[in-house]
Amino acid sequence: MSTVTTTSTDDRVVTRSWLAQVMGRPEVGALIGAIALAALFSAAAPAFRNITNIGTILYGSSTIGIMAVAVALLMIGGEFDLSAGVAVTTSGLAAAHTAWYFGLNVWVGVFIALLISLAIGAFNGWLLYKTGMPSFLVTLGTFFILQGVNLAVTRIVTGGVSSNSLNDMDGFNSAKAVFASTFDVGSVRINITVIYWVILTIIGSLLLLRTRYGNWIFAAGGDAPAARAVGVPVVATKIALFMGVGFCAWLLGMHLLFNFNNLQSGQGVGNEFIYIIAAVIGGCMLTGGFGSVVGASIGALIFGMTRLGISYAGWNVDWFFTFLGAMLILATLVNLYVKRKADAR
Amino acid sequence: MTAVSEHPSRTVEHPLLEFDNVGKSYGNVQALRGVNLTVRQGEVTCVLGDNGAGKSTLIKIMAGLHDYTEGEMKLNGIERRFGSPRLAQAAGIATVYQDLALAPLMSVWRNFFLANEIRTGPLRMLDIEAMKSICGEELRKMGIEIPDLERPVGRLSGGQRQVIAIARAIYFGAKVVILDEPTAALGVKQSGVVLKYIVKARDAGLGVIFITHNPHHAFLVGNHFIILKLGRVVLDAHRSELTLDQLTAEMAGGQELAELSHELGGIDAGKVVAPHEVRHGGVGAPELDDSADGSADGSADGQPKGTA
Ligand SMILES: Nc1ncnc2c1ncn2[C@@H]1O[C@H](COP(=O)(O)OP(=O)(O)OP(=O)(O)O)[C@@H](O)[C@H]1O
Ligand SMILES: [Mg+2]
């Protein structure tokens, strides 16, 4: 019989190095990708280096990022929302139609649109809970329902495919100032959506990492039955996440409405995937329980840089989606690799 | 122990938890039938029984995970139905489940405080430092040292995970701590620590419900023993009415154990056999004794002996 003297602390585990801990963060892959892309486009496209174009790039990123923040939180909570793209249009149309049809102050329409957007989110969450179906199917259903409603109601109200112009109605100017104004910082023109995007990213990230509710989001996405068993209100958590998507859809819908003055009823289809891609590039796992809000925002930034970078570089913009798809796969691989490296250390 | 004088609440008439003819069916499976039992504070109640006897079902009713379909459950003398585990927790019942794990991608400390987060400041943000230090401290007391509490739980060993779940239940259990086979995955040392904790929780005046397959473990700490068989209580005895041998015998169905030891008598446990390779399926099924598998599994009746 042989015995080995052991110390009381486990000496097999060496404390992970600072670098390994940083590399273990979900958003690292996206950050590396964003830097690489910025370098690539700076080299390939002189216009990309032009300081005034920063505002344009940030604006494009913000219209994805506002949604990506909410979609990422939802994905970390273990669910998808395929209706997120059309829900933006639904919200804008709801505001436009109610204000125009009843001749109300546009702020009344804005408020009703908020209620409708939150209700759509709550409905998605509730249906998920009631049916026990995967959110992929539930929200695919909502996606088609909303798409049809957008087209049909617009036809009924306006007789056409786009909402009526609101720019001579009460409250339009103040609503435009809130949702669709710009201001200059030096020679860079910043759209107010960029501010909203940054605020949402900060709030979303704090919510996820520093509050009790964030803990519940991770747990609900990581192992819902176990989370429920220790007392996490999983259903309420998920319904709230869907309502968060509804809220962001409303914010973006209001921006689009007041920026362009009217909305096309068929708009927004397909954008849900772009939000999901941004979240995945940012390190969110499709299976839930892991991810980062900051990462999703970097994913949105990657999206914005790519879209404009390709056109600034004079490449054929038809390639944009191909480029995006390739990047999604690359980002997923990088994330996996980085995660494995960090784990192995 | 002077626990009685320290905890006058123990002298109230009602037992902490009382089951009166409780039944539970999962569709057409009657997992529990006519169960009567009482759990008192300051006592360890051991629940024993074969696989599938209904032990986990019993504690899931107490923990608010399942509703019962017959009879009534009383907490402090008042009939209760916990609509969710959250309500059971609010009533002071903390549980370690056999089959519900921790969230694998979440860090150790986040798992430990899940649904019991410590918050601080006007914004009610998480007090991460406090949670980490308490978590590390509690785990050290249980005999495991995890240097990096940020480490995802999924990358710990099964036993370490089990210890976290137990440490958490004992830390947060206000009145009742339910442990469903807590020692099944643990080493000798950690099992010993868990048993010591059970005694400590009892001494602190909690009610402990300890589910195990191991009559030795049960007899080391239990005040009160309940044996379930096919969803019914077949034995409900105080420690003074029973010896370890009797408990072991009762658990195995008495007669059955005698037969098992008779059957295994001929196996020669000390024998060493020279290594061989065998074809797939080359190891034959053991000879089954028809009379031995009586009531536990009626379906085997009438099967030809020793089908291979
Ligand atoms: N969710 C469920 N749905 C349907 N039947 C179930 C469910 N959970 C348990 N059962 C059945 O109820 C019976 C009792 O199961 P239970 O898990 O309570 O047994 P147990 O005594 O804990 O067994 P073990 O010692 O193996 O843990 C079994 O026949 C089982 O198949
Ligand atoms: Mg069990």
Short mmCIF file of C-alpha atoms in Angstrom, two decimals, chain B residues 106-221:
data_model
loop_
_atom_site.label_atom_id
_atom_site.label_comp_id
_atom_site.label_asym_id
_atom_site.label_seq_id
_atom_site.Cartn_x
_atom_site.Cartn_y
_atom_site.Cartn_z
CA MET B 106 -22.75 29.83 -15.21
CA SER B 107 -19.97 30.43 -12.76
CA VAL B 108 -19.78 28.73 -9.39
CA TRP B 109 -20.81 31.76 -7.37
CA ARG B 110 -23.65 32.68 -9.71
CA ASN B 111 -25.03 29.17 -9.37
CA PHE B 112 -24.63 29.21 -5.62
CA PHE B 113 -26.67 32.38 -5.24
CA LEU B 114 -29.13 31.74 -8.06
CA ALA B 115 -32.55 33.04 -7.03
CA ASN B 116 -31.08 34.19 -3.68
CA GLU B 117 -28.82 36.96 -4.95
CA ILE B 118 -27.37 39.47 -2.53
CA ARG B 119 -27.98 43.00 -3.74
CA THR B 120 -26.60 46.28 -2.63
CA GLY B 121 -26.82 49.99 -3.23
CA PRO B 122 -29.69 52.14 -4.42
CA LEU B 123 -29.77 50.42 -7.81
CA ARG B 124 -30.01 46.97 -6.23
CA MET B 125 -26.98 45.74 -8.14
CA LEU B 126 -25.40 42.40 -7.32
CA ASP B 127 -22.91 42.44 -4.47
CA ILE B 128 -20.44 40.25 -6.31
CA GLU B 129 -17.62 40.48 -3.76
CA ALA B 130 -19.83 39.46 -0.87
CA MET B 131 -21.34 36.58 -2.81
CA LYS B 132 -17.96 35.28 -3.91
CA SER B 133 -16.53 35.34 -0.43
CA ILE B 134 -19.53 33.62 1.14
CA CYS B 135 -19.59 31.03 -1.62
CA GLY B 136 -15.87 30.27 -1.28
CA GLU B 137 -16.21 30.07 2.48
CA GLU B 138 -19.19 27.69 2.38
CA LEU B 139 -17.48 25.40 -0.12
CA ARG B 140 -14.31 25.31 1.95
CA LYS B 141 -16.37 24.23 4.92
CA MET B 142 -17.63 21.34 2.83
CA GLY B 143 -14.07 20.34 2.07
CA ILE B 144 -13.69 21.48 -1.51
CA GLU B 145 -11.42 24.21 -2.66
CA ILE B 146 -12.29 25.94 -5.90
CA PRO B 147 -9.69 28.62 -6.52
CA ASP B 148 -11.55 30.28 -9.36
CA LEU B 149 -15.18 30.90 -8.50
CA GLU B 150 -15.71 32.39 -11.96
CA ARG B 151 -15.18 28.94 -13.42
CA PRO B 152 -18.28 27.57 -15.17
CA VAL B 153 -19.89 24.83 -13.12
CA GLY B 154 -20.04 22.54 -16.15
CA ARG B 155 -16.29 22.10 -15.96
CA LEU B 156 -16.22 20.79 -12.40
CA SER B 157 -16.43 17.14 -11.47
CA GLY B 158 -19.83 15.61 -10.79
CA GLY B 159 -19.08 15.36 -7.09
CA GLN B 160 -17.92 18.96 -6.84
CA ARG B 161 -21.15 20.05 -8.50
CA GLN B 162 -23.11 17.97 -6.02
CA VAL B 163 -21.27 19.61 -3.13
CA ILE B 164 -22.15 23.06 -4.48
CA ALA B 165 -25.81 22.10 -4.67
CA ILE B 166 -25.73 20.74 -1.12
CA ALA B 167 -23.83 23.69 0.28
CA ARG B 168 -26.36 25.97 -1.32
CA ALA B 169 -29.38 24.13 0.09
CA ILE B 170 -27.92 24.04 3.58
CA TYR B 171 -26.98 27.70 3.40
CA PHE B 172 -30.42 28.83 2.22
CA GLY B 173 -32.69 26.27 3.89
CA ALA B 174 -34.56 28.25 6.48
CA LYS B 175 -36.79 25.53 7.91
CA VAL B 176 -36.45 22.37 5.87
CA VAL B 177 -33.52 21.02 3.87
CA ILE B 178 -34.34 18.22 1.46
CA LEU B 179 -31.47 16.17 0.09
CA ASP B 180 -32.25 13.64 -2.66
CA GLU B 181 -29.45 11.06 -2.70
CA PRO B 182 -26.81 13.68 -1.89
CA THR B 183 -24.05 11.18 -1.22
CA ALA B 184 -24.58 9.04 -4.32
CA ALA B 185 -21.87 10.79 -6.35
CA LEU B 186 -19.52 11.60 -3.51
CA GLY B 187 -16.24 10.26 -2.23
CA VAL B 188 -15.89 8.91 1.28
CA LYS B 189 -14.57 12.15 2.72
CA GLN B 190 -17.24 14.35 1.15
CA SER B 191 -19.97 11.87 2.12
CA GLY B 192 -18.76 12.16 5.68
CA VAL B 193 -18.87 15.94 5.45
CA VAL B 194 -22.41 15.85 4.09
CA LEU B 195 -23.52 13.58 6.93
CA LYS B 196 -21.93 15.95 9.44
CA TYR B 197 -23.78 18.81 7.80
CA ILE B 198 -27.04 16.95 8.08
CA VAL B 199 -26.45 16.62 11.80
CA LYS B 200 -25.50 20.30 12.04
CA ALA B 201 -28.63 21.35 10.23
CA ARG B 202 -30.64 19.24 12.64
CA ASP B 203 -28.86 20.74 15.64
CA ALA B 204 -29.65 24.18 14.29
CA GLY B 205 -33.31 23.19 14.53
CA LEU B 206 -34.06 22.55 10.88
CA GLY B 207 -36.05 19.66 9.57
CA VAL B 208 -33.86 17.53 7.31
CA ILE B 209 -35.23 15.07 4.79
CA PHE B 210 -32.50 12.74 3.65
CA ILE B 211 -33.12 10.40 0.76
CA THR B 212 -30.63 7.64 0.26
CA HIS B 213 -30.14 4.08 -0.88
CA ASN B 214 -27.55 3.54 1.76
CA PRO B 215 -29.03 2.27 5.06
CA HIS B 216 -25.66 2.72 6.77
CA HIS B 217 -25.65 6.43 5.95
CA ALA B 218 -29.29 6.68 6.94
CA PHE B 219 -28.76 4.97 10.25
CA LEU B 220 -25.78 7.16 11.11
CA VAL B 221 -27.87 10.32 11.14
#
